[in-house]
Amino acid sequence: MVAIKRAALLAGLAQLIGTSAAQDAITDDSHFYGQSPPVYPSPEMVGGNEWEAAFQKAKLLVGQMTLEEKVNLTAGVTKDSTCSGNIPAIERLRFPGMCLSDAGNGLRNTDFVSGFPSGIHVGASWSKDLAFRRGTTMGGEFKTKGVNVLLGPVVGPAWRIVRGGRNWEGFSVDPWLSGQLVAQTVSGIQGQGVITSTKVSILRATLSILIPNVLQHYIGNEQETNRNPEGNISSVSSNIDDKTIHEVYLWPFQDAVRAGSGNIMCSYQRVNNSYGCSNSKTLNGLLKSELGFQGFVVSDWGAQHAGVATAKAGLDVAMPSNGGFWGDHLIEAVKNGSLPESRVTDMAMRVIASWYQFNQDQDFPKPGIGMPSNVLDPHEIVDGRDPAAAPVLLNGAIEGHVLVKNTKDTLPLKSPRMLSLFGYSAKTPDDFNPSANSLFMAAFGENGTMFGGGGSGAITPALAISPFEALKMRAYQDGTAVFNDFISDRPSVEPSSDACIVFGNAWASEGSDRPAIRDDYSDSLIKSVADQCNKTVVIFHNAGPRLVEGFIDHPNVTAVIFAHLPGQESGPALVSLLFGDTSPSGKLPYTVAKNESDYGDVLDPAQPKGEFANFPQADFNEGIYLDYRYFDKKGIEPRYEFGFGLSYTTFAYSNISINYIEGANTYPWPGGPIVSGGQTDLWDAIATVSVNVKNTGSVAGAEVAQLYVGIPGAPTKQQLRGFEKPFLQPSQSETVTFHLTRRDLSVWSVERQKWQLQQGTYKFYVGSSSRRLPLNGTMHL
Ligand SMILES: *[C@@H]1O[C@H](CO)[C@@H](O)[C@H](O)[C@H]1NC(C)=O
Ligand SMILES: *[C@@H]1O[C@H](CO)[C@@H](O)[C@H](O)[C@H]1NC(C)=O
Ligand SMILES: *[C@@H]1O[C@H](CO)[C@@H](O)[C@H](O)[C@H]1NC(C)=O
Ligand SMILES: *[C@@H]1O[C@H](CO)[C@@H](O)[C@H](O)[C@H]1NC(C)=O
Ligand SMILES: *[C@@H]1O[C@H](CO)[C@@H](O)[C@H](O)[C@H]1NC(C)=O
Ligand SMILES: *[C@@H]1O[C@H](CO)[C@@H](O)[C@H](O)[C@H]1NC(C)=O
Ligand SMILES: *[C@@H]1O[C@H](CO)[C@@H](O)[C@H](O)[C@H]1NC(C)=O
Ligand SMILES: *[C@@H]1O[C@H](CO)[C@@H](O)[C@H](O)[C@H]1NC(C)=O
Ligand SMILES: *[C@@H]1O[C@H](CO)[C@@H](O)[C@H](O)[C@H]1NC(C)=O
Ligand SMILES: *[C@@H]1O[C@H](CO)[C@@H](O)[C@H](O)[C@H]1NC(C)=O
């Protein structure tokens, strides 16, 4: 890490944001304050491989455009629809324009759409298959509504800050898990069949649904606090060293670009003190050079803060408008020689090539069809929902629930005579009533059950079933009595209750970080019920880790489920699990600590302070040590470890076998050409690890078998590098195989600026969580 002179940095920053405050009190130069290195010029798209045909078509169309027409493609315009943004049409050339809409968990803010499980829920399911099918069915809904660009999925934030307000929109704190699930999601959304075959190459077969997506929010967008400038406080700077950005933050973006992602959204905050959408190192350097990205970069809404500088840094489209920076100014900049026209042509090429790449020139619905700006206005009804989505919505909801405690034979429930239900979050919030402008928050139940989180990643399904509604229906079928009190904080329990179910929320919404990771109201409600009921089941709908120490040792708290953010099928999914129609199969995609302080310095967002009161600095000094990597390093015992989750059955692991792929090239440095995603040979297969997993219990269930690797030369004991989820009948066993690529077994070399395959002894651990690893073995390279 290079420590630059703080005085110089502060002076530069002050100039940048137009204030001269706070330059004097600078004393200590030893601390790391990043500055982003310049990377110019912006690489032009070159086509090649799977982008070649679209590139050639785009050249023909863009070749006919005037400078003004090209410039018009580079910024959004206002339209009479609920599209979050619109790229204008060029009627003369029959380009119909494009509609960009929120978001990664379902189309938001309009009628006749579904609400899918949120990112965190997909992460907790550890199911590549569900991630893919969720992407496919969700992409289909966007297409039916004439949305050209789906504003999702999210792999930034990467969950650095435990209280981060938007972590739940993404999958996991682990970059490898996020990378696998985002690749499946992107492939699904874009209608590409993905087969991760034994060759570990991604084979693409074009299906019928073709819609690109915007990967959000590139890069280092780890906190909501000070994400945007406000008054005399600049937006926060994520100061990330080169090794950490490669091994943690860029990793899942790389998987998504490789899977074919057409667009990337640059983020609000700064990276090394340069805005996400003005940062030539992250845009021109990492994304367009190192990852060979061929699509377009769009700004987060309002994240553009400069004109010519952002064009040169690699921004291609400004949203929701040119904000006074581009438009006529861009034309002037070309005419007066401060920006080469080739850069504007490249912006237009990247937009138009993406449009062709996903066949949107053929039979694509009119942009934003059936999505008027006010749904209460008379309008054409376009039902986006596809019956094929039903099983994906339900199974997706089921598989993201994680059972972490189940004692005294509590679950599944066995024909209870009476169930008692507590906690306001069992039921639909009173304002769950889709009307034009409440749609934005409709499924965000700060005061009711949480189907999803809040903000632009919220869902607004046409119909959603709460836990209470589904439990009541089940009780009706079974003749079970139901007692409920959703209001009192110290309710009385009906003594003949066979089980008591207490619901709690741990909510989050875009715009602010989470207030806390536990709350006294819910903890005391749980304890007060448990004092009176010897089978108390706790259900949390949680948008991130939620601590349980306040009640977990109470002998009457006999079951706990983290229900995450299940989407519209929340109630039916929970009933299916509680009554044993299905066995829980989710695993935590994060660590649940015993105490807040166990998370170390990344519990809370960085704040403006001291001499940096005007320029908040988030120094990512912990490097790659987030979550289990940090707990392992510090020897901290978590309450529930990363990867943990119970089932109604049991599984046994045996017979580990580690195989080096005959003939694999183990030269330390990759030598392949750069295509979308980076050097081609990073995905070469180097080894496989196989184990037998057997269902040793009495009911059917799925198990997430996990592979962790200790890489020689990497400072961590182990890192996730494989998972598979076989579904097994009682006594059935299956051999699962984990495929390891060159990148999986490499560490980033800052010196060579390449991934380096290590020489030495690799350690492999396989089991049911990051701390339950019955099998191990080694391989020498
Ligand atoms: C940020 O600064 C660090 C330290 O100088 C450097 O390693 C890294 O490459 C920089 N990254 C970006 C994106 O500017
Ligand atoms: C560019 O966009 C503006 C504003 O939408 C419009 O008035 C103008 O006609 C467009 N120019 C061309 C050449 O399409
Ligand atoms: C050229 O035009 C741009 C955009 O209006 C402006 O920012 C820049 O200062 C101009 N440069 C010269 C040399 O006039
Ligand atoms: C939740 O309830 C509190 C207190 O009644 C209220 O201030 C808040 O606005 C409510 N939140 C939502 C999202 O309705
Ligand atoms: C557990 O619940 C029973 C009622 O079923 C109650 O009598 C008992 O006191 C509770 N135990 C504790 C430790 O609160
Ligand atoms: C729970 O309490 C009920 C009566 O309230 C009693 O019949 C049952 O045996 C108790 N169960 C346990 C596990 O303590
Ligand atoms: C728990 O964490 C809080 C907040 O970081 C800290 O103040 C407290 O000392 C910690 N308690 C224990 C027992 O470690
Ligand atoms: C920022 O502005 C506020 C109000 O204008 C002022 O009270 C405060 O002192 C300023 N803070 C800094 C660090 O400049
Ligand atoms: C153990 O694994 C090897 C290699 O995968 C396989 O050939 C063998 O049949 C397995 N043995 C058992 C008992 O499953
Ligand atoms: C590897 O597995 C063996 C049992 O097969 C066990 O004795 C040993 O402790 C394990 N090693 C590690 C590092 O987990």
Coordinates of N, CA and C in Angstrom, one line a residue, residues 658 709-714 716-717 745 758-765 777-781:
I658 N -9.3 -36.9 -4.2 CA -8.7 -35.6 -4.8 C -8.0 -36.0 -6.1
V709 N -10.8 -24.7 0.8 CA -9.5 -25.0 0.4 C -8.5 -24.1 1.2
G710 N -7.4 -24.7 1.7 CA -6.3 -24.0 2.2 C -5.3 -23.8 1.1
I711 N -5.1 -22.6 0.6 CA -4.2 -22.4 -0.6 C -2.8 -22.0 -0.1
P712 N -1.8 -22.7 -0.5 CA -0.5 -22.3 -0.1 C -0.2 -20.9 -0.5
G713 N 0.4 -20.1 0.3 CA 0.7 -18.7 -0.1 C -0.5 -17.8 0.3
A714 N -1.6 -18.4 0.6 CA -2.7 -17.5 1.0 C -2.7 -17.5 2.6
T716 N -5.1 -17.2 4.7 CA -6.2 -17.8 5.4 C -6.1 -19.3 5.5
K717 N -6.7 -19.8 6.6 CA -6.7 -21.2 6.9 C -7.5 -21.9 5.7
L745 N -7.7 -21.7 -7.4 CA -6.5 -22.2 -6.7 C -5.4 -21.1 -6.7
Q758 N -0.4 -21.5 -7.2 CA 0.7 -21.6 -6.2 C 1.4 -23.0 -6.3
Q759 N 2.6 -23.0 -5.9 CA 3.4 -24.3 -5.8 C 3.4 -24.7 -4.4
G760 N 3.1 -25.9 -4.1 CA 3.1 -26.3 -2.7 C 1.9 -27.2 -2.4
T761 N 1.6 -27.4 -1.1 CA 0.5 -28.3 -0.7 C -0.8 -27.6 -0.5
Y762 N -1.8 -28.0 -1.3 CA -3.1 -27.5 -1.1 C -3.8 -28.4 -0.1
K763 N -4.6 -27.8 0.8 CA -5.4 -28.6 1.8 C -6.9 -28.5 1.4
F764 N -7.6 -29.6 1.5 CA -9.0 -29.6 1.1 C -9.8 -30.1 2.3
Y765 N -10.9 -29.5 2.6 CA -11.8 -29.9 3.7 C -13.2 -29.9 3.2
G777 N -8.0 -33.8 2.9 CA -7.0 -34.4 2.1 C -6.1 -33.3 1.5
T778 N -5.0 -33.7 0.8 CA -4.1 -32.7 0.3 C -3.8 -33.0 -1.2
M779 N -3.2 -32.0 -1.8 CA -2.7 -32.2 -3.2 C -1.5 -31.3 -3.3
H780 N -0.5 -31.9 -3.9 CA 0.8 -31.1 -4.1 C 0.9 -30.6 -5.5
L781 N 1.1 -29.3 -5.7 CA 1.4 -28.8 -7.1 C 2.8 -28.4 -7.2

